């Protein structure tokens, strides 16, 4: 990960909160600027992920998890853009919900689907159902409940979205359960904290939109959202960070025709690793041809 990535992301986040505090339609169209800053922050994470995918490709290392997450975070950008304008029309809220739904589908795929651990999944979905039922009960007993037709559409959409969102919690818990070393455990903890913060953020948004109807909760749900996206991105980048941090040396042995062995020790520095990888592939065919002669 580029060293400047956290600072750029934090800068955009701070600008966003500053804008929300001083928002004044008499000075500027704050919603357009809000959309640009909010989306730019998440695009920073997407760009970081894109760079790391390219590095993994150069090293001929698997990058399926990172690629799935990259697609998911792009849909998050789209969802952010829709939700900035959701007060103008309810359809924009639904578009934003669908965008984040697709985003979480790719997040869940990036977390991995094996092993299943269905009992753990049932427990997680039982919690999700409890939260959904509580929100529905509070909404129907609020001062201004929605029209019944709109209520049915909203509940259906939120039920589908909650199912995918809590599926992410399930898969993150599974990854933490099967973690084999300390590094993988730390990575799984970051992922779990990120998705739980995401659940908290979305629950606050739903409660504010359909139950509380207050303008004073944005700081809490946006701070948890930005932190969630950051932690999820960090957990997906840890595989490459591990290669850069550890100074383990990798022995590579190539058998020669006379029976002796050519041993080379490679540093995990990316440039040296790439050069050695290419050199090994260049030497291999020559040694095989000598052996056949």
GROMACS .gro file of C-alpha atoms in nm:
model
  293
    1UNK     CA    1   0.000   0.000   0.000
    2UNK     CA    2   0.128   0.343  -0.087
    3UNK     CA    3   0.240   0.530   0.222
    4UNK     CA    4   0.040   0.840   0.124
    5UNK     CA    5  -0.288   0.646   0.103
    6UNK     CA    6  -0.408   0.690   0.466
    7UNK     CA    7  -0.328   1.062   0.467
    8UNK     CA    8  -0.516   1.130   0.143
    9UNK     CA    9  -0.814   0.933   0.268
   10UNK     CA   10  -0.817   1.109   0.606
   11UNK     CA   11  -0.790   1.447   0.431
   12UNK     CA   12  -1.101   1.379   0.223
   13UNK     CA   13  -1.287   1.253   0.531
   14UNK     CA   14  -1.197   1.564   0.731
   15UNK     CA   15  -1.308   1.787   0.443
   16UNK     CA   16  -1.637   1.598   0.434
   17UNK     CA   17  -1.706   1.653   0.804
   18UNK     CA   18  -1.603   2.017   0.778
   19UNK     CA   19  -1.843   2.063   0.489
   20UNK     CA   20  -2.129   1.903   0.683
   21UNK     CA   21  -2.066   2.133   0.977
   22UNK     CA   22  -2.061   2.457   0.778
   23UNK     CA   23  -2.316   2.357   0.515
   24UNK     CA   24  -2.495   2.670   0.403
   25UNK     CA   25  -2.692   2.680   0.073
   26UNK     CA   26  -2.632   3.054   0.054
   27UNK     CA   27  -2.259   2.999   0.014
   28UNK     CA   28  -2.253   2.703  -0.229
   29UNK     CA   29  -2.444   2.400  -0.346
   30UNK     CA   30  -2.318   2.186  -0.060
   31UNK     CA   31  -2.477   1.861  -0.183
   32UNK     CA   32  -2.282   1.860  -0.509
   33UNK     CA   33  -1.957   1.926  -0.322
   34UNK     CA   34  -2.055   1.671  -0.058
   35UNK     CA   35  -2.099   1.406  -0.326
   36UNK     CA   36  -1.763   1.488  -0.483
   37UNK     CA   37  -1.571   1.475  -0.154
   38UNK     CA   38  -1.749   1.166  -0.021
   39UNK     CA   39  -1.698   0.973  -0.343
   40UNK     CA   40  -1.337   1.092  -0.373
   41UNK     CA   41  -1.257   0.946  -0.032
   42UNK     CA   42  -1.382   0.600  -0.134
   43UNK     CA   43  -1.217   0.631  -0.477
   44UNK     CA   44  -0.888   0.675  -0.289
   45UNK     CA   45  -0.940   0.331  -0.135
   46UNK     CA   46  -1.036   0.185  -0.473
   47UNK     CA   47  -0.721   0.327  -0.632
   48UNK     CA   48  -0.507   0.178  -0.356
   49UNK     CA   49  -0.667  -0.160  -0.415
   50UNK     CA   50  -0.614  -0.129  -0.792
   51UNK     CA   51  -0.242  -0.063  -0.743
   52UNK     CA   52  -0.207  -0.365  -0.517
   53UNK     CA   53  -0.390  -0.588  -0.762
   54UNK     CA   54  -0.145  -0.479  -1.032
   55UNK     CA   55   0.149  -0.561  -0.804
   56UNK     CA   56   0.008  -0.905  -0.729
   57UNK     CA   57  -0.039  -0.966  -1.101
   58UNK     CA   58   0.325  -0.875  -1.166
   59UNK     CA   59   0.431  -1.126  -0.901
   60UNK     CA   60   0.204  -1.393  -1.054
   61UNK     CA   61   0.029  -1.423  -0.718
   62UNK     CA   62  -0.344  -1.497  -0.669
   63UNK     CA   63  -0.553  -1.180  -0.644
   64UNK     CA   64  -0.914  -1.304  -0.660
   65UNK     CA   65  -0.998  -1.165  -0.315
   66UNK     CA   66  -0.858  -0.823  -0.399
   67UNK     CA   67  -1.033  -0.814  -0.738
   68UNK     CA   68  -1.371  -0.899  -0.585
   69UNK     CA   69  -1.326  -0.632  -0.320
   70UNK     CA   70  -1.223  -0.377  -0.583
   71UNK     CA   71  -1.548  -0.428  -0.775
   72UNK     CA   72  -1.742  -0.400  -0.451
   73UNK     CA   73  -1.584  -0.072  -0.353
   74UNK     CA   74  -1.663   0.075  -0.696
   75UNK     CA   75  -2.031   0.001  -0.637
   76UNK     CA   76  -1.993   0.170  -0.297
   77UNK     CA   77  -1.889   0.487  -0.477
   78UNK     CA   78  -2.203   0.466  -0.689
   79UNK     CA   79  -2.418   0.410  -0.381
   80UNK     CA   80  -2.263   0.711  -0.207
   81UNK     CA   81  -2.348   0.930  -0.505
   82UNK     CA   82  -2.715   0.822  -0.500
   83UNK     CA   83  -2.761   0.858  -0.124
   84UNK     CA   84  -2.639   1.218  -0.121
   85UNK     CA   85  -2.950   1.308  -0.324
   86UNK     CA   86  -3.197   1.066  -0.164
   87UNK     CA   87  -3.396   1.349  -0.004
   88UNK     CA   88  -3.509   1.464  -0.349
   89UNK     CA   89  -3.679   1.138  -0.442
   90UNK     CA   90  -3.726   0.803  -0.270
   91UNK     CA   91  -3.621   0.622  -0.589
   92UNK     CA   92  -3.268   0.760  -0.544
   93UNK     CA   93  -3.260   0.599  -0.202
   94UNK     CA   94  -3.358   0.265  -0.357
   95UNK     CA   95  -3.090   0.306  -0.627
   96UNK     CA   96  -2.835   0.370  -0.354
   97UNK     CA   97  -2.958   0.066  -0.163
   98UNK     CA   98  -2.925  -0.155  -0.471
   99UNK     CA   99  -2.573  -0.022  -0.537
  100UNK     CA  100  -2.463  -0.107  -0.185
  101UNK     CA  101  -2.639  -0.443  -0.213
  102UNK     CA  102  -2.424  -0.533  -0.515
  103UNK     CA  103  -2.121  -0.393  -0.332
  104UNK     CA  104  -2.177  -0.627  -0.038
  105UNK     CA  105  -2.230  -0.925  -0.267
  106UNK     CA  106  -1.875  -0.873  -0.394
  107UNK     CA  107  -1.748  -0.808  -0.041
  108UNK     CA  108  -1.893  -1.140   0.072
  109UNK     CA  109  -1.733  -1.317  -0.225
  110UNK     CA  110  -1.399  -1.160  -0.139
  111UNK     CA  111  -1.430  -1.294   0.217
  112UNK     CA  112  -1.454  -1.648   0.079
  113UNK     CA  113  -1.742  -1.897   0.078
  114UNK     CA  114  -1.562  -2.201   0.223
  115UNK     CA  115  -1.599  -2.357   0.474
  116UNK     CA  116  -1.972  -2.298   0.518
  117UNK     CA  117  -2.027  -2.332   0.898
  118UNK     CA  118  -2.405  -2.310   0.866
  119UNK     CA  119  -2.469  -2.307   1.241
  120UNK     CA  120  -2.269  -1.989   1.276
  121UNK     CA  121  -2.457  -1.844   0.979
  122UNK     CA  122  -2.795  -1.926   1.134
  123UNK     CA  123  -2.693  -1.749   1.453
  124UNK     CA  124  -2.589  -1.438   1.263
  125UNK     CA  125  -2.909  -1.431   1.057
  126UNK     CA  126  -3.118  -1.475   1.373
  127UNK     CA  127  -2.961  -1.156   1.506
  128UNK     CA  128  -3.028  -0.983   1.172
  129UNK     CA  129  -3.394  -1.088   1.183
  130UNK     CA  130  -3.428  -0.958   1.538
  131UNK     CA  131  -3.288  -0.619   1.442
  132UNK     CA  132  -3.515  -0.600   1.136
  133UNK     CA  133  -3.827  -0.688   1.335
  134UNK     CA  134  -3.740  -0.427   1.598
  135UNK     CA  135  -3.695  -0.159   1.330
  136UNK     CA  136  -4.027  -0.249   1.164
  137UNK     CA  137  -4.209  -0.237   1.499
  138UNK     CA  138  -4.060   0.103   1.587
  139UNK     CA  139  -4.139   0.245   1.242
  140UNK     CA  140  -4.506   0.140   1.253
  141UNK     CA  141  -4.538   0.298   1.597
  142UNK     CA  142  -4.356   0.620   1.511
  143UNK     CA  143  -4.525   0.959   1.482
  144UNK     CA  144  -4.520   0.957   1.101
  145UNK     CA  145  -4.529   0.599   0.967
  146UNK     CA  146  -4.493   0.546   0.593
  147UNK     CA  147  -4.782   0.467   0.364
  148UNK     CA  148  -4.845   0.094   0.363
  149UNK     CA  149  -4.753   0.037  -0.005
  150UNK     CA  150  -4.427   0.228   0.036
  151UNK     CA  151  -4.367   0.048   0.363
  152UNK     CA  152  -4.390  -0.293   0.193
  153UNK     CA  153  -4.143  -0.190  -0.079
  154UNK     CA  154  -3.902  -0.052   0.180
  155UNK     CA  155  -3.921  -0.356   0.407
  156UNK     CA  156  -3.865  -0.592   0.112
  157UNK     CA  157  -3.560  -0.397  -0.007
  158UNK     CA  158  -3.415  -0.361   0.342
  159UNK     CA  159  -3.470  -0.732   0.416
  160UNK     CA  160  -3.276  -0.833   0.105
  161UNK     CA  161  -3.002  -0.582   0.180
  162UNK     CA  162  -2.977  -0.687   0.546
  163UNK     CA  163  -2.945  -1.051   0.442
  164UNK     CA  164  -2.643  -0.977   0.223
  165UNK     CA  165  -2.494  -0.738   0.481
  166UNK     CA  166  -2.515  -0.993   0.763
  167UNK     CA  167  -2.381  -1.261   0.527
  168UNK     CA  168  -2.064  -1.053   0.534
  169UNK     CA  169  -2.060  -1.078   0.914
  170UNK     CA  170  -2.104  -1.455   0.886
  171UNK     CA  171  -1.817  -1.497   0.640
  172UNK     CA  172  -1.591  -1.263   0.839
  173UNK     CA  173  -1.654  -1.470   1.153
  174UNK     CA  174  -1.575  -1.789   0.962
  175UNK     CA  175  -1.247  -1.643   0.835
  176UNK     CA  176  -1.152  -1.548   1.190
  177UNK     CA  177  -1.243  -1.896   1.317
  178UNK     CA  178  -1.025  -2.075   1.062
  179UNK     CA  179  -0.730  -1.832   1.079
  180UNK     CA  180  -0.412  -2.038   1.108
  181UNK     CA  181  -0.144  -1.787   1.208
  182UNK     CA  182  -0.119  -1.458   1.395
  183UNK     CA  183  -0.099  -1.253   1.078
  184UNK     CA  184  -0.415  -1.405   0.937
  185UNK     CA  185  -0.590  -1.356   1.272
  186UNK     CA  186  -0.505  -0.986   1.277
  187UNK     CA  187  -0.627  -0.953   0.920
  188UNK     CA  188  -0.951  -1.135   1.005
  189UNK     CA  189  -1.007  -0.914   1.310
  190UNK     CA  190  -0.973  -0.604   1.093
  191UNK     CA  191  -1.224  -0.751   0.847
  192UNK     CA  192  -1.472  -0.839   1.121
  193UNK     CA  193  -1.445  -0.497   1.287
  194UNK     CA  194  -1.495  -0.333   0.948
  195UNK     CA  195  -1.812  -0.525   0.860
  196UNK     CA  196  -1.957  -0.479   1.212
  197UNK     CA  197  -1.902  -0.104   1.185
  198UNK     CA  198  -2.074  -0.120   0.846
  199UNK     CA  199  -2.374  -0.291   1.009
  200UNK     CA  200  -2.382  -0.025   1.281
  201UNK     CA  201  -2.362   0.256   1.026
  202UNK     CA  202  -2.644   0.117   0.810
  203UNK     CA  203  -2.861   0.047   1.115
  204UNK     CA  204  -2.822   0.408   1.224
  205UNK     CA  205  -2.912   0.530   0.875
  206UNK     CA  206  -3.226   0.317   0.869
  207UNK     CA  207  -3.328   0.425   1.219
  208UNK     CA  208  -3.273   0.790   1.134
  209UNK     CA  209  -3.458   0.774   0.802
  210UNK     CA  210  -3.762   0.573   0.910
  211UNK     CA  211  -3.790   0.616   1.288
  212UNK     CA  212  -3.604   0.910   1.443
  213UNK     CA  213  -3.599   1.160   1.153
  214UNK     CA  214  -3.323   1.365   1.312
  215UNK     CA  215  -3.048   1.568   1.147
  216UNK     CA  216  -2.807   1.515   1.437
  217UNK     CA  217  -2.711   1.151   1.376
  218UNK     CA  218  -2.512   1.197   1.054
  219UNK     CA  219  -2.178   1.234   1.236
  220UNK     CA  220  -2.206   0.895   1.404
  221UNK     CA  221  -2.321   0.695   1.103
  222UNK     CA  222  -2.074   0.861   0.865
  223UNK     CA  223  -1.777   0.819   1.100
  224UNK     CA  224  -1.856   0.447   1.139
  225UNK     CA  225  -1.902   0.417   0.762
  226UNK     CA  226  -1.567   0.575   0.673
  227UNK     CA  227  -1.386   0.369   0.937
  228UNK     CA  228  -1.558   0.051   0.814
  229UNK     CA  229  -1.449   0.107   0.454
  230UNK     CA  230  -1.093   0.179   0.565
  231UNK     CA  231  -1.067  -0.135   0.780
  232UNK     CA  232  -1.214  -0.357   0.508
  233UNK     CA  233  -0.965  -0.219   0.256
  234UNK     CA  234  -0.677  -0.265   0.499
  235UNK     CA  235  -0.774  -0.627   0.562
  236UNK     CA  236  -0.770  -0.696   0.188
  237UNK     CA  237  -0.424  -0.539   0.149
  238UNK     CA  238  -0.257  -0.727   0.434
  239UNK     CA  239  -0.146  -1.015   0.212
  240UNK     CA  240   0.085  -0.785   0.017
  241UNK     CA  241   0.189  -0.589   0.326
  242UNK     CA  242   0.303  -0.917   0.482
  243UNK     CA  243   0.540  -0.976   0.191
  244UNK     CA  244   0.680  -0.624   0.223
  245UNK     CA  245   0.720  -0.631   0.602
  246UNK     CA  246   0.868  -0.975   0.659
  247UNK     CA  247   1.233  -1.016   0.568
  248UNK     CA  248   1.212  -1.390   0.513
  249UNK     CA  249   1.446  -1.517   0.247
  250UNK     CA  250   1.314  -1.762  -0.012
  251UNK     CA  251   1.548  -2.038  -0.137
  252UNK     CA  252   1.497  -2.147  -0.500
  253UNK     CA  253   1.681  -2.454  -0.626
  254UNK     CA  254   1.723  -2.547  -0.992
  255UNK     CA  255   1.866  -2.888  -1.075
  256UNK     CA  256   2.143  -2.878  -1.336
  257UNK     CA  257   2.235  -3.158  -1.583
  258UNK     CA  258   2.555  -3.257  -1.394
  259UNK     CA  259   2.362  -3.328  -1.074
  260UNK     CA  260   2.474  -3.017  -0.887
  261UNK     CA  261   2.217  -2.763  -0.767
  262UNK     CA  262   2.194  -2.394  -0.824
  263UNK     CA  263   2.061  -2.226  -0.509
  264UNK     CA  264   1.956  -1.867  -0.507
  265UNK     CA  265   1.822  -1.672  -0.214
  266UNK     CA  266   1.577  -1.401  -0.298
  267UNK     CA  267   1.472  -1.102  -0.092
  268UNK     CA  268   1.103  -1.024  -0.066
  269UNK     CA  269   1.165  -0.678  -0.199
  270UNK     CA  270   0.923  -0.649  -0.491
  271UNK     CA  271   1.177  -0.539  -0.752
  272UNK     CA  272   1.427  -0.809  -0.665
  273UNK     CA  273   1.155  -1.071  -0.653
  274UNK     CA  274   1.028  -0.981  -1.001
  275UNK     CA  275   1.379  -0.986  -1.148
  276UNK     CA  276   1.460  -1.322  -0.989
  277UNK     CA  277   1.126  -1.468  -1.103
  278UNK     CA  278   1.196  -1.367  -1.462
  279UNK     CA  279   1.551  -1.496  -1.440
  280UNK     CA  280   1.434  -1.833  -1.312
  281UNK     CA  281   1.193  -1.868  -1.603
  282UNK     CA  282   1.468  -1.771  -1.847
  283UNK     CA  283   1.719  -2.022  -1.704
  284UNK     CA  284   1.474  -2.310  -1.668
  285UNK     CA  285   1.428  -2.394  -2.039
  286UNK     CA  286   1.803  -2.379  -2.105
  287UNK     CA  287   1.877  -2.626  -1.827
  288UNK     CA  288   1.606  -2.862  -1.950
  289UNK     CA  289   1.749  -2.856  -2.305
  290UNK     CA  290   2.099  -2.930  -2.173
  291UNK     CA  291   1.963  -3.220  -1.970
  292UNK     CA  292   1.788  -3.367  -2.275
  293UNK     CA  293   2.112  -3.350  -2.476
   0.00000   0.00000   0.00000
